[in-house]
Tab-separated table of C-alpha atoms in Angstrom:
chain	number	residue	atom	x	y	z
A	1	UNK	CA	87.871	-113.590	0.711
A	2	UNK	CA	90.031	-113.849	4.192
A	3	UNK	CA	90.781	-117.474	7.299
A	4	UNK	CA	87.219	-117.133	8.444
A	5	UNK	CA	85.848	-116.142	4.703
A	6	UNK	CA	87.220	-119.476	4.110
A	7	UNK	CA	86.397	-121.338	7.732
A	8	UNK	CA	82.390	-120.161	6.300
A	9	UNK	CA	83.116	-122.203	2.344
A	10	UNK	CA	83.651	-124.923	4.008
A	11	UNK	CA	81.069	-124.824	6.954
A	12	UNK	CA	79.074	-124.720	3.283
A	13	UNK	CA	80.887	-126.935	1.297
A	14	UNK	CA	79.811	-129.517	3.688
A	15	UNK	CA	75.818	-128.724	4.553
A	16	UNK	CA	76.389	-128.073	0.781
A	17	UNK	CA	77.153	-132.238	-0.006
A	18	UNK	CA	74.508	-132.790	3.445
A	19	UNK	CA	71.593	-131.362	1.050
A	20	UNK	CA	72.817	-133.493	-2.215
A	21	UNK	CA	73.161	-136.956	0.798
A	22	UNK	CA	69.698	-136.069	2.467
A	23	UNK	CA	67.625	-134.859	-1.058
A	24	UNK	CA	68.808	-136.885	-3.157
A	25	UNK	CA	70.434	-139.833	-2.254
A	26	UNK	CA	74.121	-138.939	-3.401
A	27	UNK	CA	76.868	-139.046	-1.114
A	28	UNK	CA	79.644	-136.842	-1.809
A	29	UNK	CA	81.466	-136.467	1.389
A	30	UNK	CA	83.796	-138.840	1.246
A	31	UNK	CA	84.865	-136.236	-1.937
A	32	UNK	CA	89.047	-135.439	-1.722
A	33	UNK	CA	87.952	-131.984	0.079
A	34	UNK	CA	90.048	-129.507	-1.965
A	35	UNK	CA	88.794	-130.241	-5.434
A	36	UNK	CA	85.250	-130.531	-4.758
A	37	UNK	CA	85.428	-127.307	-2.911
A	38	UNK	CA	86.426	-125.651	-6.730
A	39	UNK	CA	83.794	-127.438	-8.323
A	40	UNK	CA	80.848	-126.560	-5.590
A	41	UNK	CA	82.332	-122.442	-6.319
A	42	UNK	CA	82.370	-123.385	-9.926
A	43	UNK	CA	78.300	-124.268	-9.133
A	44	UNK	CA	77.590	-121.176	-7.688
A	45	UNK	CA	79.237	-119.670	-10.858
A	46	UNK	CA	77.226	-121.013	-12.800
A	47	UNK	CA	73.708	-121.171	-11.262
A	48	UNK	CA	74.778	-117.659	-10.511
A	49	UNK	CA	73.090	-118.341	-6.684
A	50	UNK	CA	75.292	-115.711	-4.869
A	51	UNK	CA	76.539	-118.103	-1.649
A	52	UNK	CA	76.839	-121.650	-1.908
A	53	UNK	CA	74.060	-121.237	0.811
A	54	UNK	CA	71.725	-120.381	-2.124
A	55	UNK	CA	73.092	-123.845	-4.316
A	56	UNK	CA	71.641	-125.009	-1.002
A	57	UNK	CA	67.884	-124.353	-1.325
A	58	UNK	CA	68.619	-125.572	-5.449
A	59	UNK	CA	69.488	-128.430	-3.703
A	60	UNK	CA	66.978	-128.314	-1.602
A	61	UNK	CA	63.802	-126.885	-4.536
A	62	UNK	CA	64.668	-127.130	-7.942
A	63	UNK	CA	64.971	-130.839	-7.495
A	64	UNK	CA	65.631	-130.712	-12.064
A	65	UNK	CA	68.438	-128.973	-11.519
A	66	UNK	CA	69.612	-132.298	-10.289
A	67	UNK	CA	71.455	-133.747	-13.681
A	68	UNK	CA	73.475	-130.687	-14.146
A	69	UNK	CA	74.255	-130.495	-10.014
A	70	UNK	CA	75.405	-133.862	-10.348
A	71	UNK	CA	76.715	-133.250	-13.999
A	72	UNK	CA	78.835	-130.027	-12.488
A	73	UNK	CA	80.336	-132.104	-9.035
A	74	UNK	CA	81.746	-134.195	-11.603
A	75	UNK	CA	83.160	-132.986	-14.335
A	76	UNK	CA	82.987	-135.608	-16.959
A	77	UNK	CA	86.387	-135.269	-18.949
A	78	UNK	CA	87.434	-137.391	-21.460
A	79	UNK	CA	90.082	-138.081	-24.687
A	80	UNK	CA	89.956	-140.769	-27.484
A	81	UNK	CA	93.195	-142.895	-26.826
A	82	UNK	CA	93.860	-140.644	-24.010
A	83	UNK	CA	97.922	-142.581	-21.997
A	84	UNK	CA	98.327	-144.057	-25.602
A	85	UNK	CA	100.747	-145.529	-23.914
A	86	UNK	CA	98.386	-147.600	-22.456
A	87	UNK	CA	95.782	-148.027	-25.068
A	88	UNK	CA	98.479	-150.234	-26.863
A	89	UNK	CA	99.674	-151.477	-23.696
A	90	UNK	CA	95.650	-153.176	-23.574
A	91	UNK	CA	96.806	-154.227	-27.478
A	92	UNK	CA	99.364	-155.495	-27.279
A	93	UNK	CA	99.344	-157.471	-23.841
A	94	UNK	CA	96.400	-157.756	-22.212
A	95	UNK	CA	93.943	-157.565	-25.468
A	96	UNK	CA	95.860	-161.200	-26.503
A	97	UNK	CA	95.770	-162.812	-23.439
A	98	UNK	CA	91.845	-161.734	-23.353
A	99	UNK	CA	92.292	-163.923	-26.294
A	100	UNK	CA	90.911	-166.990	-23.958
A	101	UNK	CA	87.518	-166.483	-23.159
A	102	UNK	CA	84.663	-167.350	-24.747
A	103	UNK	CA	82.527	-164.482	-24.247
A	104	UNK	CA	85.388	-161.388	-22.983
A	105	UNK	CA	83.289	-158.895	-20.614
A	106	UNK	CA	84.351	-155.262	-19.529
A	107	UNK	CA	83.282	-152.570	-17.483
A	108	UNK	CA	84.605	-148.985	-17.827
A	109	UNK	CA	83.804	-147.363	-15.020
A	110	UNK	CA	83.437	-144.022	-14.994
A	111	UNK	CA	82.805	-142.796	-19.075
A	112	UNK	CA	82.535	-139.724	-19.128
A	113	UNK	CA	81.504	-138.760	-22.198
A	114	UNK	CA	82.391	-142.047	-23.071
A	115	UNK	CA	85.322	-141.014	-25.823
A	116	UNK	CA	86.813	-144.376	-23.714
A	117	UNK	CA	84.145	-146.609	-24.991
A	118	UNK	CA	84.321	-146.249	-28.267
A	119	UNK	CA	88.535	-146.304	-28.426
A	120	UNK	CA	87.995	-149.341	-26.894
A	121	UNK	CA	85.452	-150.994	-29.550
A	122	UNK	CA	88.173	-149.743	-32.042
A	123	UNK	CA	90.686	-151.390	-30.089
A	124	UNK	CA	88.359	-155.021	-30.000
A	125	UNK	CA	87.094	-154.479	-33.258
A	126	UNK	CA	90.703	-154.802	-35.118
A	127	UNK	CA	91.869	-157.457	-32.756
A	128	UNK	CA	88.976	-159.325	-33.857
A	129	UNK	CA	87.328	-159.841	-30.231
A	130	UNK	CA	84.496	-157.569	-29.828
A	131	UNK	CA	81.489	-160.236	-32.196
A	132	UNK	CA	82.443	-161.243	-28.750
A	133	UNK	CA	82.883	-158.617	-25.966
A	134	UNK	CA	80.421	-157.516	-23.636
A	135	UNK	CA	81.260	-153.609	-22.905
A	136	UNK	CA	79.662	-151.956	-19.870
A	137	UNK	CA	79.838	-148.572	-19.951
A	138	UNK	CA	78.988	-146.876	-16.331
A	139	UNK	CA	78.826	-143.198	-15.368
A	140	UNK	CA	77.655	-140.857	-12.246
A	141	UNK	CA	75.771	-138.673	-13.634
A	142	UNK	CA	72.786	-139.381	-17.165
A	143	UNK	CA	73.375	-136.249	-19.367
A	144	UNK	CA	77.298	-137.708	-20.163
A	145	UNK	CA	75.432	-140.355	-20.353
A	146	UNK	CA	73.743	-139.001	-22.358
A	147	UNK	CA	76.333	-137.641	-24.435
A	148	UNK	CA	78.622	-140.655	-25.008
A	149	UNK	CA	75.766	-142.706	-26.771
A	150	UNK	CA	75.291	-140.064	-28.843
A	151	UNK	CA	79.245	-139.871	-29.980
A	152	UNK	CA	78.960	-136.698	-31.026
A	153	UNK	CA	82.061	-134.975	-30.393
A	154	UNK	CA	84.082	-131.058	-31.284
A	155	UNK	CA	86.146	-131.584	-34.895
A	156	UNK	CA	88.654	-129.206	-33.008
A	157	UNK	CA	89.467	-132.400	-31.497
A	158	UNK	CA	89.950	-134.582	-34.335
A	159	UNK	CA	93.468	-134.440	-35.160
A	160	UNK	CA	95.210	-134.739	-31.310
A	161	UNK	CA	92.279	-138.405	-31.724
A	162	UNK	CA	94.362	-139.785	-34.527
A	163	UNK	CA	96.992	-138.493	-33.467
A	164	UNK	CA	96.322	-141.019	-30.585
A	165	UNK	CA	95.635	-143.809	-32.423
A	166	UNK	CA	98.451	-143.956	-34.359
A	167	UNK	CA	100.061	-143.734	-30.882
A	168	UNK	CA	98.422	-146.297	-29.425
A	169	UNK	CA	99.248	-148.769	-32.584
A	170	UNK	CA	96.092	-147.588	-34.384
A	171	UNK	CA	96.320	-150.146	-38.353
A	172	UNK	CA	93.510	-147.794	-39.687
A	173	UNK	CA	92.272	-144.278	-39.812
A	174	UNK	CA	90.851	-143.054	-37.878
A	175	UNK	CA	88.967	-141.005	-39.802
A	176	UNK	CA	86.858	-145.117	-40.916
A	177	UNK	CA	85.708	-144.680	-36.904
A	178	UNK	CA	83.525	-141.753	-37.817
A	179	UNK	CA	81.804	-139.450	-39.901
A	180	UNK	CA	82.647	-135.358	-39.747
A	181	UNK	CA	80.525	-132.271	-40.623
A	182	UNK	CA	80.221	-128.517	-39.642
A	183	UNK	CA	82.246	-128.539	-36.583
A	184	UNK	CA	80.448	-131.870	-35.193
A	185	UNK	CA	82.128	-135.338	-35.746
A	186	UNK	CA	79.523	-138.693	-35.387
A	187	UNK	CA	81.685	-142.325	-34.034
A	188	UNK	CA	80.202	-144.445	-35.670
A	189	UNK	CA	77.217	-146.138	-34.569
A	190	UNK	CA	78.414	-150.303	-35.261
A	191	UNK	CA	80.439	-148.850	-32.745
A	192	UNK	CA	78.595	-149.024	-30.207
A	193	UNK	CA	76.630	-152.928	-31.172
A	194	UNK	CA	77.897	-154.522	-28.474
A	195	UNK	CA	78.176	-151.470	-25.390
A	196	UNK	CA	74.979	-151.079	-22.262
A	197	UNK	CA	75.069	-147.420	-21.083
A	198	UNK	CA	74.058	-147.412	-16.888
A	199	UNK	CA	73.655	-144.904	-14.603
A	200	UNK	CA	76.465	-146.936	-11.791
A	201	UNK	CA	76.882	-144.667	-8.594
A	202	UNK	CA	80.389	-146.550	-7.312
A	203	UNK	CA	79.574	-144.445	-3.666
A	204	UNK	CA	75.979	-147.184	-2.750
A	205	UNK	CA	75.948	-149.439	-5.931
A	206	UNK	CA	77.112	-152.678	-6.277
A	207	UNK	CA	78.899	-155.289	-8.270
A	208	UNK	CA	76.654	-156.238	-11.538
A	209	UNK	CA	79.006	-158.050	-13.770
A	210	UNK	CA	82.219	-160.419	-13.919
A	211	UNK	CA	83.393	-158.481	-15.345
A	212	UNK	CA	87.685	-159.550	-17.048
A	213	UNK	CA	88.664	-156.309	-17.214
A	214	UNK	CA	87.899	-153.376	-15.578
A	215	UNK	CA	89.377	-149.125	-16.380
A	216	UNK	CA	88.252	-146.743	-13.827
A	217	UNK	CA	90.225	-144.035	-14.626
A	218	UNK	CA	91.333	-140.457	-12.847
A	219	UNK	CA	87.787	-141.429	-11.156
A	220	UNK	CA	89.293	-142.177	-8.117
A	221	UNK	CA	92.143	-139.245	-7.807
A	222	UNK	CA	88.913	-137.177	-6.799
A	223	UNK	CA	88.204	-139.728	-3.538
A	224	UNK	CA	89.318	-140.028	-0.138
A	225	UNK	CA	91.432	-142.709	1.203
A	226	UNK	CA	89.264	-144.806	1.899
A	227	UNK	CA	86.581	-144.683	-0.509
A	228	UNK	CA	89.561	-145.602	-3.019
A	229	UNK	CA	89.135	-148.983	-1.291
A	230	UNK	CA	86.053	-150.100	-0.749
A	231	UNK	CA	86.208	-149.448	-4.592
A	232	UNK	CA	88.935	-151.109	-6.033
A	233	UNK	CA	86.998	-153.680	-3.358
A	234	UNK	CA	83.895	-153.887	-5.701
A	235	UNK	CA	86.199	-154.629	-9.471
A	236	UNK	CA	87.834	-156.774	-7.409
A	237	UNK	CA	84.685	-159.064	-6.319
A	238	UNK	CA	83.662	-157.646	-10.193
A	239	UNK	CA	86.593	-159.364	-12.070
A	240	UNK	CA	87.561	-162.658	-12.789
A	241	UNK	CA	91.280	-164.567	-10.940
A	242	UNK	CA	93.910	-162.990	-12.940
A	243	UNK	CA	91.450	-160.565	-14.976
A	244	UNK	CA	92.502	-156.654	-15.352
A	245	UNK	CA	92.332	-153.148	-14.098
A	246	UNK	CA	93.403	-150.247	-15.594
A	247	UNK	CA	93.459	-146.916	-13.719
A	248	UNK	CA	94.942	-143.223	-15.061
A	249	UNK	CA	98.540	-143.048	-16.230
A	250	UNK	CA	99.293	-140.613	-12.255
A	251	UNK	CA	97.026	-142.585	-10.293
A	252	UNK	CA	98.922	-143.985	-6.649
A	253	UNK	CA	97.597	-147.117	-5.217
A	254	UNK	CA	99.950	-146.383	-2.477
A	255	UNK	CA	97.528	-146.393	0.583
A	256	UNK	CA	94.822	-148.607	-1.081
A	257	UNK	CA	94.528	-151.686	1.484
A	258	UNK	CA	92.969	-153.804	-1.844
A	259	UNK	CA	95.558	-152.630	-3.109
A	260	UNK	CA	97.047	-156.024	-2.529
A	261	UNK	CA	95.383	-158.368	-3.746
A	262	UNK	CA	96.312	-156.256	-7.454
A	263	UNK	CA	99.064	-157.609	-8.817
A	264	UNK	CA	101.973	-154.227	-11.418
A	265	UNK	CA	100.747	-156.273	-14.449
A	266	UNK	CA	102.479	-152.889	-16.162
A	267	UNK	CA	103.186	-150.886	-13.325
A	268	UNK	CA	104.082	-147.199	-15.536
A	269	UNK	CA	101.045	-148.257	-17.531
A	270	UNK	CA	98.953	-148.401	-14.361
A	271	UNK	CA	97.593	-151.912	-15.201
A	272	UNK	CA	97.180	-154.163	-12.747
A	273	UNK	CA	96.346	-157.735	-12.792
A	274	UNK	CA	94.032	-159.768	-9.905
A	275	UNK	CA	96.283	-162.405	-8.298
A	276	UNK	CA	93.593	-163.128	-5.447
A	277	UNK	CA	90.901	-164.684	-5.046
A	278	UNK	CA	88.059	-162.659	-2.396
A	279	UNK	CA	87.769	-165.022	0.266
A	280	UNK	CA	91.770	-166.112	1.010
A	281	UNK	CA	92.901	-162.584	1.572
A	282	UNK	CA	92.816	-163.000	4.933
A	283	UNK	CA	95.029	-165.659	4.586
B	1	UNK	CA	106.359	-112.665	12.133
B	2	UNK	CA	105.304	-115.994	11.451
B	3	UNK	CA	107.986	-118.678	9.471
B	4	UNK	CA	107.270	-119.336	6.576
B	5	UNK	CA	106.278	-123.654	5.922
B	6	UNK	CA	106.142	-123.717	1.715
B	7	UNK	CA	107.028	-121.501	-1.435
B	8	UNK	CA	104.649	-122.044	-4.409
B	9	UNK	CA	106.951	-121.300	-8.068
B	10	UNK	CA	105.163	-120.678	-11.010
B	11	UNK	CA	105.628	-120.095	-14.245
B	12	UNK	CA	105.377	-120.730	-17.455
B	13	UNK	CA	107.281	-119.447	-21.513
B	14	UNK	CA	110.992	-119.147	-20.634
B	15	UNK	CA	110.339	-120.360	-17.047
B	16	UNK	CA	113.675	-123.605	-17.136
B	17	UNK	CA	116.052	-121.549	-17.234
B	18	UNK	CA	113.947	-119.254	-14.240
B	19	UNK	CA	113.719	-122.192	-11.904
B	20	UNK	CA	117.056	-123.447	-12.227
B	21	UNK	CA	118.669	-119.577	-11.352
B	22	UNK	CA	116.061	-119.806	-8.765
B	23	UNK	CA	116.527	-123.549	-7.525
B	24	UNK	CA	119.848	-123.722	-7.612
B	25	UNK	CA	120.501	-120.573	-4.869
B	26	UNK	CA	117.936	-121.713	-2.934
B	27	UNK	CA	119.691	-122.402	0.848
B	28	UNK	CA	120.062	-126.638	1.032
B	29	UNK	CA	118.320	-126.165	4.634
B	30	UNK	CA	115.725	-124.645	3.429
B	31	UNK	CA	112.408	-126.948	5.408
B	32	UNK	CA	110.185	-125.056	4.015
B	33	UNK	CA	108.257	-127.131	1.003
B	34	UNK	CA	108.997	-125.784	-1.962
B	35	UNK	CA	106.140	-127.362	-4.543
B	36	UNK	CA	105.991	-126.044	-8.541
B	37	UNK	CA	103.869	-125.961	-11.949
B	38	UNK	CA	105.283	-125.151	-14.851
B	39	UNK	CA	103.419	-125.429	-17.864
B	40	UNK	CA	105.701	-127.347	-20.006
B	41	UNK	CA	104.436	-129.198	-23.429
B	42	UNK	CA	105.981	-132.477	-22.513
B	43	UNK	CA	104.038	-135.943	-21.604
B	44	UNK	CA	105.693	-135.935	-18.805
B	45	UNK	CA	107.827	-134.278	-16.240
B	46	UNK	CA	110.542	-136.128	-15.693
B	47	UNK	CA	112.950	-134.804	-17.702
B	48	UNK	CA	112.017	-131.230	-16.162
B	49	UNK	CA	112.783	-133.289	-12.372
B	50	UNK	CA	116.638	-134.369	-13.386
B	51	UNK	CA	116.955	-130.387	-15.271
B	52	UNK	CA	115.985	-128.833	-11.848
B	53	UNK	CA	117.765	-131.128	-9.308
B	54	UNK	CA	120.962	-130.819	-11.466
B	55	UNK	CA	120.718	-126.782	-9.983
B	56	UNK	CA	119.371	-127.951	-7.184
B	57	UNK	CA	120.405	-128.280	-3.353
B	58	UNK	CA	117.007	-129.895	-2.362
B	59	UNK	CA	115.373	-132.951	-3.373
B	60	UNK	CA	113.535	-132.083	-6.532
B	61	UNK	CA	110.191	-134.313	-7.638
B	62	UNK	CA	107.271	-135.197	-8.596
B	63	UNK	CA	104.234	-134.930	-6.614
B	64	UNK	CA	102.596	-137.872	-6.796
B	65	UNK	CA	99.142	-138.343	-5.624
B	66	UNK	CA	98.652	-138.924	-2.085
B	67	UNK	CA	100.883	-139.026	-0.909
B	68	UNK	CA	102.776	-136.851	1.464
B	69	UNK	CA	103.977	-133.088	1.023
B	70	UNK	CA	108.285	-133.022	2.134
B	71	UNK	CA	109.390	-130.486	3.300
B	72	UNK	CA	112.739	-128.781	2.458
B	73	UNK	CA	111.541	-130.578	-0.801
B	74	UNK	CA	110.864	-129.268	-4.207
B	75	UNK	CA	108.066	-131.418	-5.779
B	76	UNK	CA	107.228	-130.969	-10.083
B	77	UNK	CA	103.594	-130.662	-10.776
B	78	UNK	CA	102.817	-133.391	-13.122
B	79	UNK	CA	101.845	-132.582	-16.456
B	80	UNK	CA	97.807	-133.046	-17.626
B	81	UNK	CA	96.231	-132.996	-13.820
B	82	UNK	CA	95.918	-129.937	-12.012
B	83	UNK	CA	97.540	-130.301	-8.596
B	84	UNK	CA	95.657	-129.710	-5.147
B	85	UNK	CA	97.155	-129.903	-1.482
B	86	UNK	CA	94.947	-131.103	1.309
B	87	UNK	CA	94.807	-129.761	4.437
B	88	UNK	CA	96.292	-132.872	5.340
B	89	UNK	CA	98.761	-131.749	3.503
B	90	UNK	CA	99.146	-134.631	1.436
B	91	UNK	CA	98.989	-134.324	-2.976
B	92	UNK	CA	95.388	-134.266	-4.793
B	93	UNK	CA	95.480	-134.687	-8.083
B	94	UNK	CA	92.264	-133.006	-10.888
B	95	UNK	CA	91.589	-133.594	-14.724
B	96	UNK	CA	89.160	-131.156	-14.780
B	97	UNK	CA	88.904	-128.834	-17.665
B	98	UNK	CA	91.595	-126.119	-17.912
B	99	UNK	CA	92.174	-122.630	-16.759
B	100	UNK	CA	93.304	-120.086	-18.023
B	101	UNK	CA	94.511	-122.574	-21.013
B	102	UNK	CA	96.728	-124.387	-18.884
B	103	UNK	CA	96.755	-127.778	-17.403
B	104	UNK	CA	98.816	-127.968	-14.729
B	105	UNK	CA	97.508	-124.019	-14.186
B	106	UNK	CA	99.325	-122.424	-11.006
B	107	UNK	CA	95.663	-120.485	-10.324
B	108	UNK	CA	94.438	-124.375	-8.545
B	109	UNK	CA	97.799	-125.232	-6.772
B	110	UNK	CA	98.177	-121.500	-5.507
B	111	UNK	CA	94.437	-121.127	-4.203
B	112	UNK	CA	94.647	-124.647	-2.539
B	113	UNK	CA	97.965	-123.954	-1.047
B	114	UNK	CA	96.643	-121.028	-0.510
B	115	UNK	CA	93.601	-122.953	1.571
B	116	UNK	CA	96.167	-125.490	3.565
B	117	UNK	CA	98.749	-122.527	4.212
B	118	UNK	CA	97.212	-119.088	5.160
B	119	UNK	CA	100.311	-116.847	6.195
B	120	UNK	CA	102.914	-119.232	6.025
B	121	UNK	CA	103.472	-119.799	3.222
B	122	UNK	CA	104.452	-118.187	-0.230
B	123	UNK	CA	103.755	-117.934	-3.534
B	124	UNK	CA	106.479	-116.544	-6.607
B	125	UNK	CA	105.106	-116.178	-10.166
B	126	UNK	CA	107.374	-116.504	-12.737
B	127	UNK	CA	107.901	-114.781	-15.933
B	128	UNK	CA	105.434	-116.171	-18.235
B	129	UNK	CA	103.196	-115.699	-21.659
B	130	UNK	CA	99.761	-115.287	-20.334
B	131	UNK	CA	97.426	-114.350	-17.221
B	132	UNK	CA	97.393	-118.105	-14.724
B	133	UNK	CA	98.445	-117.313	-11.502
B	134	UNK	CA	97.764	-114.114	-11.523
B	135	UNK	CA	94.274	-114.774	-9.030
B	136	UNK	CA	95.684	-118.000	-7.623
B	137	UNK	CA	98.233	-114.598	-5.878
B	138	UNK	CA	95.295	-112.883	-5.302
B	139	UNK	CA	94.345	-115.408	-3.400
B	140	UNK	CA	97.069	-116.229	-1.292
B	141	UNK	CA	97.933	-112.210	-0.156
B	142	UNK	CA	93.657	-112.252	1.018
B	143	UNK	CA	94.671	-115.545	2.824
B	144	UNK	CA	97.845	-113.352	4.481
B	145	UNK	CA	100.478	-114.841	2.586
B	146	UNK	CA	103.241	-113.958	0.903
B	147	UNK	CA	103.556	-112.505	-2.587
B	148	UNK	CA	106.129	-112.677	-4.839
B	149	UNK	CA	107.606	-111.534	-7.987
B	150	UNK	CA	110.166	-110.839	-10.924
B	151	UNK	CA	109.690	-107.886	-11.688
B	152	UNK	CA	108.471	-107.693	-15.705
B	153	UNK	CA	110.814	-105.640	-17.146
B	154	UNK	CA	113.769	-108.632	-16.618
B	155	UNK	CA	110.868	-111.375	-17.069
B	156	UNK	CA	112.429	-113.377	-20.367
B	157	UNK	CA	108.490	-113.022	-21.012
B	158	UNK	CA	106.478	-109.935	-19.212
B	159	UNK	CA	102.976	-111.239	-19.758
B	160	UNK	CA	102.944	-113.549	-16.713
B	161	UNK	CA	104.315	-111.243	-13.785
B	162	UNK	CA	103.051	-108.233	-15.231
B	163	UNK	CA	99.271	-109.723	-15.259
B	164	UNK	CA	100.065	-111.248	-11.928
B	165	UNK	CA	100.955	-107.005	-10.442
B	166	UNK	CA	98.183	-106.014	-12.456
B	167	UNK	CA	95.776	-108.212	-10.167
B	168	UNK	CA	96.782	-109.461	-6.839
B	169	UNK	CA	99.748	-106.011	-6.861
B	170	UNK	CA	102.712	-108.244	-4.591
B	171	UNK	CA	104.927	-107.322	-1.777
B	172	UNK	CA	108.123	-107.611	-3.151
B	173	UNK	CA	108.967	-107.401	-6.895
B	174	UNK	CA	112.429	-107.956	-8.380
B	175	UNK	CA	114.834	-109.150	-10.171
B	176	UNK	CA	114.954	-112.675	-10.511
B	177	UNK	CA	118.827	-112.874	-9.638
B	178	UNK	CA	117.079	-111.541	-6.067
B	179	UNK	CA	114.822	-113.799	-5.235
B	180	UNK	CA	116.160	-117.009	-3.991
B	181	UNK	CA	118.132	-114.557	-1.873
B	182	UNK	CA	115.143	-113.036	-0.749
B	183	UNK	CA	112.605	-116.343	0.073
B	184	UNK	CA	116.098	-117.740	1.903
B	185	UNK	CA	115.748	-114.353	4.379
B	186	UNK	CA	111.858	-114.710	4.944
B	187	UNK	CA	112.397	-118.738	5.427
B	188	UNK	CA	115.302	-118.958	8.391
B	189	UNK	CA	115.350	-118.121	11.058
């Protein structure tokens, strides 16, 4: 691999992005380039094409591959109670404030395989709020959504998840919420009773609910600054005044102008609150 | 010869002591950005930054998402995220799956730094008990950068430097105490 070959790759990634956009309407042009390139090269390996150009041919002529490609480009990743301190913060600081609403809407954007959706449901259940909560769990990848709905995960994760749950202030045993069989564990499907799973593309789709809490963790790290800004404005338009936004523990909103409408609620936990009404933003 | 603009250092088991030696002896006049990926079990690198800051004359900070790569500064990859560099020399993080069982992975950091700095990058592989860094170092060499590997016989754990040598070879294979003087020589006019 020389510098020339590297440049060739860059051109091909751009063409691939155009092919995805024009053939299937999925726009990855504003994804952070370094990660996107890694993922495209991984797709080349997975689909065993010789070059990225080979991938373009398959984008054009094998539409049945689209779900796999979307899955590969977005690499759904999640954990039960990932970053336990954030979940503890939700439990102790945010849920008591949400409790004042008669009906609570939560939007989990980029829910991947759904582990955080179930974590959230458990948290709400234990806070006695779940009966009046509606969770909208969305993702770009249909394959990821399907897995999220099933709620079946490898059992090897169980120990780590239990530790996370305890560290997040869990009041039961996490095992109360799943059944284990062979090497798999299945989350209690009753946890899903107030969850709506739906495909939603943060790049191109609009606001669809009035939310009191939006979780979008480790999704915007893959977006360019303008796209991050766009997505933050979606969240701003979706949230009620005083609504909460949670992003990933190492995510930075420092370069997003829209971030000015959010006030840090707990800076360390990356929990923000919508303070301004959107229309007042210019004032 | 072109002057390097950045130095990427990877280490794993035994890496803390090795980093103290290397960062401790870097010339304070260096203007190169130093990127460090060190596998550690802890949830944050705050403590690691503090310890290394005491050893280093250059400022040591955690690399923050979207923030610019600063010259003459040591940036540590955050815990639990891959660290990448964009062409415009800003940091990007990813939580893509582990590479070589590691996140942050040295390979990921090396590859993305290589694509940005090409021949103006020095890659350094220190002690460690796995093969992370080997293919990244190969990438650095392919794109014209300089590869320095700690002599396996001199490393606390030889697996990582040996894997790097086997996969990528090196322009310099030296003992730990010689690495910083070598970097200073390559970087200062």
